[in-house]
């Protein structure tokens, strides 16, 4: 069965720490993997990854895809309290469906 | 401003009373979809649409209907709501399948 698994489910760090969030997938006909950040309301798009080994970067956030390992990581350096959110990973599968992982809840303490 | 709008934002209703949640996007996106989000279950896709008059079932379509008569609108219809449809609903759109989606603000539905 196609699935998307994120780890850890929950993470508590202090400001300034660096965190690494994981997403693994098992889908046929892989096309892309997407990362989203969900604070109190709707998810907002962070990155789309299609090629292995090419890092996408936005400020303190970066992400990379490993097609061999069927996984992706999202790194956040020098975390701030504003980074506290649920981080979601999503992969299109079958024809056009989109499957989301359960998310990683990140809490950054001052 | 590029956005996805949903209405209503909050709705409390009773079992069996038909309702429609509207969704509209102003970005000329082809791909639109509906999700529900429940604690412990994450985001699950209900229906999606590749383009006008093209819709298909996602993971949890039972009890829902959709239509895509115009590119910008993608309403979600609950013909006979039941309490297990109490949830937070999101509409989303993107340029194409598999690309980053813009999400609406969400509709919190309670069915008594």
PDB file of C-alpha atoms in Angstrom:
ATOM      1  CA  UNK A   1       0.000   0.000   0.000  1.00  0.00           C
ATOM      2  CA  UNK A   2       1.271   3.463  -0.808  1.00  0.00           C
ATOM      3  CA  UNK A   3       2.217   5.324   2.332  1.00  0.00           C
ATOM      4  CA  UNK A   4       4.094   8.291   3.725  1.00  0.00           C
ATOM      5  CA  UNK A   5       5.715   8.033   7.164  1.00  0.00           C
ATOM      6  CA  UNK A   6       7.172  10.908   9.122  1.00  0.00           C
ATOM      7  CA  UNK A   7       9.448  10.805  12.122  1.00  0.00           C
ATOM      8  CA  UNK A   8       9.643  11.787  14.826  1.00  0.00           C
ATOM      9  CA  UNK A   9       5.975  12.473  15.506  1.00  0.00           C
ATOM     10  CA  UNK A  10       6.895  15.067  18.066  1.00  0.00           C
ATOM     11  CA  UNK A  11      10.017  17.009  18.924  1.00  0.00           C
ATOM     12  CA  UNK A  12      10.841  19.584  21.602  1.00  0.00           C
ATOM     13  CA  UNK A  13      13.994  21.686  21.268  1.00  0.00           C
ATOM     14  CA  UNK A  14      15.379  24.973  22.526  1.00  0.00           C
ATOM     15  CA  UNK A  15      15.974  28.076  20.507  1.00  0.00           C
ATOM     16  CA  UNK A  16      19.209  27.871  18.572  1.00  0.00           C
ATOM     17  CA  UNK A  17      19.119  24.088  18.171  1.00  0.00           C
ATOM     18  CA  UNK A  18      19.246  22.429  14.774  1.00  0.00           C
ATOM     19  CA  UNK A  19      16.581  19.870  13.945  1.00  0.00           C
ATOM     20  CA  UNK A  20      16.189  17.232  11.269  1.00  0.00           C
ATOM     21  CA  UNK A  21      12.780  15.915  10.318  1.00  0.00           C
ATOM     22  CA  UNK A  22      12.341  12.765   8.287  1.00  0.00           C
ATOM     23  CA  UNK A  23       9.874  11.611   5.688  1.00  0.00           C
ATOM     24  CA  UNK A  24       9.917   8.198   4.048  1.00  0.00           C
ATOM     25  CA  UNK A  25       7.595   7.078   1.302  1.00  0.00           C
ATOM     26  CA  UNK A  26       6.486   4.019  -0.533  1.00  0.00           C
ATOM     27  CA  UNK A  27       4.662   5.020  -3.668  1.00  0.00           C
ATOM     28  CA  UNK A  28       4.604   3.744  -7.193  1.00  0.00           C
ATOM     29  CA  UNK A  29       5.493   6.120 -10.006  1.00  0.00           C
ATOM     30  CA  UNK A  30       7.146   8.667  -7.744  1.00  0.00           C
ATOM     31  CA  UNK A  31       6.990  12.208  -9.141  1.00  0.00           C
ATOM     32  CA  UNK A  32       7.613  14.611  -6.284  1.00  0.00           C
ATOM     33  CA  UNK A  33       7.684  15.118  -2.545  1.00  0.00           C
ATOM     34  CA  UNK A  34       6.395  18.238  -0.883  1.00  0.00           C
ATOM     35  CA  UNK A  35       6.933  19.802   2.528  1.00  0.00           C
ATOM     36  CA  UNK A  36       4.429  22.038   4.278  1.00  0.00           C
ATOM     37  CA  UNK A  37       4.369  23.979   7.537  1.00  0.00           C
ATOM     38  CA  UNK A  38       1.137  24.148   9.496  1.00  0.00           C
ATOM     39  CA  UNK A  39       0.911  26.598  12.335  1.00  0.00           C
ATOM     40  CA  UNK A  40      -2.473  27.328  13.801  1.00  0.00           C
ATOM     41  CA  UNK A  41      -4.404  27.258  10.577  1.00  0.00           C
ATOM     42  CA  UNK A  42      -3.863  26.109   7.020  1.00  0.00           C
ATOM     43  CA  UNK A  43      -0.694  24.408   5.767  1.00  0.00           C
ATOM     44  CA  UNK A  44       1.675  26.598   3.810  1.00  0.00           C
ATOM     45  CA  UNK A  45       3.924  25.240   1.100  1.00  0.00           C
ATOM     46  CA  UNK A  46       7.666  25.071   1.791  1.00  0.00           C
ATOM     47  CA  UNK A  47       9.439  22.932  -0.806  1.00  0.00           C
ATOM     48  CA  UNK A  48       8.876  20.610  -3.704  1.00  0.00           C
ATOM     49  CA  UNK A  49      11.557  18.018  -4.403  1.00  0.00           C
ATOM     50  CA  UNK A  50      11.811  15.971  -7.548  1.00  0.00           C
ATOM     51  CA  UNK A  51      15.496  15.131  -7.957  1.00  0.00           C
ATOM     52  CA  UNK A  52      17.804  13.246  -5.639  1.00  0.00           C
ATOM     53  CA  UNK A  53      20.663  15.094  -3.995  1.00  0.00           C
ATOM     54  CA  UNK A  54      19.642  18.619  -4.917  1.00  0.00           C
ATOM     55  CA  UNK A  55      19.130  20.736  -1.829  1.00  0.00           C
ATOM     56  CA  UNK A  56      16.323  23.244  -1.705  1.00  0.00           C
ATOM     57  CA  UNK A  57      16.952  26.107   0.689  1.00  0.00           C
ATOM     58  CA  UNK A  58      14.945  28.950   2.118  1.00  0.00           C
ATOM     59  CA  UNK A  59      16.577  30.904   4.903  1.00  0.00           C
ATOM     60  CA  UNK A  60      17.246  28.563   7.800  1.00  0.00           C
ATOM     61  CA  UNK A  61      15.211  25.751   6.239  1.00  0.00           C
ATOM     62  CA  UNK A  62      16.582  23.273   3.762  1.00  0.00           C
ATOM     63  CA  UNK A  63      15.467  19.972   2.344  1.00  0.00           C
ATOM     64  CA  UNK A  64      16.887  17.180   0.263  1.00  0.00           C
ATOM     65  CA  UNK A  65      15.548  14.071  -1.390  1.00  0.00           C
ATOM     66  CA  UNK A  66      17.142  10.633  -1.514  1.00  0.00           C
ATOM     67  CA  UNK A  67      15.348   8.505  -4.077  1.00  0.00           C
ATOM     68  CA  UNK A  68      17.538   5.502  -3.328  1.00  0.00           C
ATOM     69  CA  UNK A  69      16.469   5.534   0.305  1.00  0.00           C
ATOM     70  CA  UNK A  70      12.919   6.660  -0.583  1.00  0.00           C
ATOM     71  CA  UNK A  71      13.168   9.474   1.892  1.00  0.00           C
ATOM     72  CA  UNK A  72      13.599  13.165   2.435  1.00  0.00           C
ATOM     73  CA  UNK A  73      14.845  15.294   5.307  1.00  0.00           C
ATOM     74  CA  UNK A  74      13.915  18.799   6.338  1.00  0.00           C
ATOM     75  CA  UNK A  75      16.556  20.672   8.304  1.00  0.00           C
ATOM     76  CA  UNK A  76      15.988  23.766  10.374  1.00  0.00           C
ATOM     77  CA  UNK A  77      19.070  25.501  11.737  1.00  0.00           C
ATOM     78  CA  UNK A  78      19.191  28.021  14.584  1.00  0.00           C
ATOM     79  CA  UNK A  79      15.573  27.312  15.470  1.00  0.00           C
ATOM     80  CA  UNK A  80      13.326  30.098  16.729  1.00  0.00           C
ATOM     81  CA  UNK A  81      10.045  29.960  18.615  1.00  0.00           C
ATOM     82  CA  UNK A  82       8.323  30.960  15.388  1.00  0.00           C
ATOM     83  CA  UNK A  83       9.387  27.639  13.880  1.00  0.00           C
ATOM     84  CA  UNK A  84       6.999  25.848  16.244  1.00  0.00           C
ATOM     85  CA  UNK A  85       4.487  24.134  13.986  1.00  0.00           C
ATOM     86  CA  UNK A  86       3.474  20.833  12.482  1.00  0.00           C
ATOM     87  CA  UNK A  87       5.616  19.953   9.486  1.00  0.00           C
ATOM     88  CA  UNK A  88       3.865  17.856   6.877  1.00  0.00           C
ATOM     89  CA  UNK A  89       5.288  15.784   4.091  1.00  0.00           C
ATOM     90  CA  UNK A  90       3.150  14.855   1.069  1.00  0.00           C
ATOM     91  CA  UNK A  91       3.609  12.661  -1.970  1.00  0.00           C
ATOM     92  CA  UNK A  92       1.343  12.352  -5.019  1.00  0.00           C
ATOM     93  CA  UNK A  93       0.559   8.718  -5.721  1.00  0.00           C
ATOM     94  CA  UNK A  94      -1.519   6.565  -8.068  1.00  0.00           C
ATOM     95  CA  UNK A  95      -2.904   8.910 -10.675  1.00  0.00           C
ATOM     96  CA  UNK A  96      -3.298  12.237  -9.004  1.00  0.00           C
ATOM     97  CA  UNK A  97      -4.125  11.591  -5.377  1.00  0.00           C
ATOM     98  CA  UNK A  98      -2.063  13.293  -2.709  1.00  0.00           C
ATOM     99  CA  UNK A  99      -1.080  11.455   0.434  1.00  0.00           C
ATOM    100  CA  UNK A 100       0.140  13.246   3.528  1.00  0.00           C
ATOM    101  CA  UNK A 101       2.181  11.901   6.387  1.00  0.00           C
ATOM    102  CA  UNK A 102       0.897  12.313   9.933  1.00  0.00           C
ATOM    103  CA  UNK A 103       3.274  15.217  10.481  1.00  0.00           C
ATOM    104  CA  UNK A 104       5.989  16.126  12.967  1.00  0.00           C
ATOM    105  CA  UNK A 105       4.959  18.494  15.730  1.00  0.00           C
ATOM    106  CA  UNK A 106       7.937  20.739  16.489  1.00  0.00           C
ATOM    107  CA  UNK A 107       7.989  22.816  19.652  1.00  0.00           C
ATOM    108  CA  UNK A 108      10.788  25.332  20.075  1.00  0.00           C
ATOM    109  CA  UNK A 109      11.197  26.605  23.629  1.00  0.00           C
ATOM    110  CA  UNK A 110      12.785  29.977  24.408  1.00  0.00           C
TER     111      UNK A 110
ATOM    112  CA  UNK B   1      -3.873  38.834  -3.798  1.00  0.00           C
ATOM    113  CA  UNK B   2      -3.530  35.170  -4.696  1.00  0.00           C
ATOM    114  CA  UNK B   3      -5.774  33.151  -2.436  1.00  0.00           C
ATOM    115  CA  UNK B   4      -8.113  30.264  -1.840  1.00  0.00           C
ATOM    116  CA  UNK B   5     -11.297  31.192  -0.035  1.00  0.00           C
ATOM    117  CA  UNK B   6     -13.718  28.912   1.742  1.00  0.00           C
ATOM    118  CA  UNK B   7     -17.145  29.561   3.170  1.00  0.00           C
ATOM    119  CA  UNK B   8     -18.401  29.178   5.731  1.00  0.00           C
ATOM    120  CA  UNK B   9     -15.431  29.163   8.097  1.00  0.00           C
ATOM    121  CA  UNK B  10     -17.441  27.631  10.909  1.00  0.00           C
ATOM    122  CA  UNK B  11     -20.642  25.625  10.734  1.00  0.00           C
ATOM    123  CA  UNK B  12     -22.685  23.731  13.266  1.00  0.00           C
ATOM    124  CA  UNK B  13     -25.470  21.651  11.778  1.00  0.00           C
ATOM    125  CA  UNK B  14     -27.622  18.629  12.498  1.00  0.00           C
ATOM    126  CA  UNK B  15     -27.578  15.130  11.103  1.00  0.00           C
ATOM    127  CA  UNK B  16     -29.169  14.822   7.685  1.00  0.00           C
ATOM    128  CA  UNK B  17     -29.363  18.498   6.779  1.00  0.00           C
ATOM    129  CA  UNK B  18     -27.699  18.981   3.403  1.00  0.00           C
ATOM    130  CA  UNK B  19     -24.877  21.508   3.292  1.00  0.00           C
ATOM    131  CA  UNK B  20     -22.370  22.931   0.841  1.00  0.00           C
ATOM    132  CA  UNK B  21     -18.939  24.334   1.601  1.00  0.00           C
ATOM    133  CA  UNK B  22     -17.763  26.620  -1.140  1.00  0.00           C
ATOM    134  CA  UNK B  23     -14.187  26.938  -2.352  1.00  0.00           C
ATOM    135  CA  UNK B  24     -12.848  29.461  -4.807  1.00  0.00           C
ATOM    136  CA  UNK B  25      -9.358  30.259  -6.086  1.00  0.00           C
ATOM    137  CA  UNK B  26      -8.176  33.237  -8.100  1.00  0.00           C
ATOM    138  CA  UNK B  27      -4.913  31.812  -9.444  1.00  0.00           C
ATOM    139  CA  UNK B  28      -6.269  30.009 -12.507  1.00  0.00           C
ATOM    140  CA  UNK B  29      -5.105  26.715 -11.028  1.00  0.00           C
ATOM    141  CA  UNK B  30      -6.118  23.516 -12.721  1.00  0.00           C
ATOM    142  CA  UNK B  31      -5.785  21.162  -9.765  1.00  0.00           C
ATOM    143  CA  UNK B  32      -8.095  21.508  -6.768  1.00  0.00           C
ATOM    144  CA  UNK B  33      -8.769  19.187  -3.884  1.00  0.00           C
ATOM    145  CA  UNK B  34     -10.584  18.789  -0.606  1.00  0.00           C
ATOM    146  CA  UNK B  35      -9.084  17.405   2.589  1.00  0.00           C
ATOM    147  CA  UNK B  36     -10.305  16.691   6.055  1.00  0.00           C
ATOM    148  CA  UNK B  37      -8.034  16.883   9.054  1.00  0.00           C
ATOM    149  CA  UNK B  38      -8.717  14.903  12.196  1.00  0.00           C
ATOM    150  CA  UNK B  39      -6.565  14.518  15.321  1.00  0.00           C
ATOM    151  CA  UNK B  40      -4.264  11.538  15.010  1.00  0.00           C
ATOM    152  CA  UNK B  41      -5.235  10.920  11.384  1.00  0.00           C
ATOM    153  CA  UNK B  42      -3.623  13.880   9.685  1.00  0.00           C
ATOM    154  CA  UNK B  43      -4.771  15.292   6.368  1.00  0.00           C
ATOM    155  CA  UNK B  44      -6.779  12.926   4.213  1.00  0.00           C
ATOM    156  CA  UNK B  45      -7.869  13.678   0.693  1.00  0.00           C
ATOM    157  CA  UNK B  46     -11.597  13.505   0.008  1.00  0.00           C
ATOM    158  CA  UNK B  47     -11.879  14.416  -3.665  1.00  0.00           C
ATOM    159  CA  UNK B  48      -9.723  16.117  -6.233  1.00  0.00           C
ATOM    160  CA  UNK B  49     -10.176  17.669  -9.638  1.00  0.00           C
ATOM    161  CA  UNK B  50      -7.715  17.876 -12.479  1.00  0.00           C
ATOM    162  CA  UNK B  51      -9.735  20.439 -14.395  1.00  0.00           C
ATOM    163  CA  UNK B  52     -13.260  21.535 -15.233  1.00  0.00           C
ATOM    164  CA  UNK B  53     -15.678  18.591 -15.238  1.00  0.00           C
ATOM    165  CA  UNK B  54     -12.905  16.199 -14.167  1.00  0.00           C
ATOM    166  CA  UNK B  55     -13.188  14.956 -10.589  1.00  0.00           C
ATOM    167  CA  UNK B  56     -12.069  11.813  -8.807  1.00  0.00           C
ATOM    168  CA  UNK B  57     -12.149  10.186  -5.410  1.00  0.00           C
ATOM    169  CA  UNK B  58      -9.376  10.529  -2.890  1.00  0.00           C
ATOM    170  CA  UNK B  59      -8.856   8.403   0.197  1.00  0.00           C
ATOM    171  CA  UNK B  60     -12.103   9.139   2.040  1.00  0.00           C
ATOM    172  CA  UNK B  61     -14.870  10.091  -0.428  1.00  0.00           C
ATOM    173  CA  UNK B  62     -17.807   8.362   1.283  1.00  0.00           C
ATOM    174  CA  UNK B  63     -20.579  10.763   2.213  1.00  0.00           C
ATOM    175  CA  UNK B  64     -19.246  13.608   0.054  1.00  0.00           C
ATOM    176  CA  UNK B  65     -19.858  14.964  -3.423  1.00  0.00           C
ATOM    177  CA  UNK B  66     -18.057  17.599  -5.451  1.00  0.00           C
ATOM    178  CA  UNK B  67     -18.494  19.407  -8.715  1.00  0.00           C
ATOM    179  CA  UNK B  68     -16.202  21.458 -10.941  1.00  0.00           C
ATOM    180  CA  UNK B  69     -18.335  23.439 -13.339  1.00  0.00           C
ATOM    181  CA  UNK B  70     -15.937  26.365 -13.427  1.00  0.00           C
ATOM    182  CA  UNK B  71     -12.184  26.405 -13.055  1.00  0.00           C
ATOM    183  CA  UNK B  72     -12.170  28.663 -10.026  1.00  0.00           C
ATOM    184  CA  UNK B  73     -14.837  26.912  -7.932  1.00  0.00           C
ATOM    185  CA  UNK B  74     -14.861  23.508  -6.303  1.00  0.00           C
ATOM    186  CA  UNK B  75     -17.725  23.127  -3.813  1.00  0.00           C
ATOM    187  CA  UNK B  76     -17.925  20.244  -1.345  1.00  0.00           C
ATOM    188  CA  UNK B  77     -21.415  18.865  -0.787  1.00  0.00           C
ATOM    189  CA  UNK B  78     -22.588  16.786   2.138  1.00  0.00           C
ATOM    190  CA  UNK B  79     -25.991  15.437   1.119  1.00  0.00           C
ATOM    191  CA  UNK B  80     -26.802  13.913   4.500  1.00  0.00           C
ATOM    192  CA  UNK B  81     -24.174  14.858   7.070  1.00  0.00           C
ATOM    193  CA  UNK B  82     -23.461  12.551   9.971  1.00  0.00           C
ATOM    194  CA  UNK B  83     -21.548  13.140  13.223  1.00  0.00           C
ATOM    195  CA  UNK B  84     -18.499  11.262  11.892  1.00  0.00           C
ATOM    196  CA  UNK B  85     -18.101  14.058   9.356  1.00  0.00           C
ATOM    197  CA  UNK B  86     -17.342  16.500  12.128  1.00  0.00           C
ATOM    198  CA  UNK B  87     -13.911  17.703  11.136  1.00  0.00           C
ATOM    199  CA  UNK B  88     -11.713  20.529   9.881  1.00  0.00           C
ATOM    200  CA  UNK B  89     -11.955  20.800   6.104  1.00  0.00           C
ATOM    201  CA  UNK B  90      -9.421  22.368   3.771  1.00  0.00           C
ATOM    202  CA  UNK B  91      -9.707  23.213   0.128  1.00  0.00           C
ATOM    203  CA  UNK B  92      -6.461  23.519  -1.826  1.00  0.00           C
ATOM    204  CA  UNK B  93      -5.355  24.370  -5.335  1.00  0.00           C
ATOM    205  CA  UNK B  94      -2.203  24.142  -7.401  1.00  0.00           C
ATOM    206  CA  UNK B  95      -1.013  24.742 -10.939  1.00  0.00           C
ATOM    207  CA  UNK B  96      -0.827  21.033 -11.622  1.00  0.00           C
ATOM    208  CA  UNK B  97      -0.864  17.681  -9.893  1.00  0.00           C
ATOM    209  CA  UNK B  98       2.110  17.152  -7.667  1.00  0.00           C
ATOM    210  CA  UNK B  99       3.063  20.826  -7.343  1.00  0.00           C
ATOM    211  CA  UNK B 100       2.870  22.921  -4.198  1.00  0.00           C
ATOM    212  CA  UNK B 101      -0.691  23.577  -3.123  1.00  0.00           C
ATOM    213  CA  UNK B 102      -2.246  26.721  -1.748  1.00  0.00           C
ATOM    214  CA  UNK B 103      -4.645  25.949   1.070  1.00  0.00           C
ATOM    215  CA  UNK B 104      -7.784  27.774   2.035  1.00  0.00           C
ATOM    216  CA  UNK B 105      -8.254  28.924   5.646  1.00  0.00           C
ATOM    217  CA  UNK B 106     -10.288  25.881   6.622  1.00  0.00           C
ATOM    218  CA  UNK B 107     -13.884  25.194   7.558  1.00  0.00           C
ATOM    219  CA  UNK B 108     -14.613  23.763  10.961  1.00  0.00           C
ATOM    220  CA  UNK B 109     -17.745  21.639  10.695  1.00  0.00           C
ATOM    221  CA  UNK B 110     -19.646  20.157  13.605  1.00  0.00           C
ATOM    222  CA  UNK B 111     -22.507  17.750  12.919  1.00  0.00           C
ATOM    223  CA  UNK B 112     -24.746  17.113  15.908  1.00  0.00           C
TER     224      UNK B 112
END
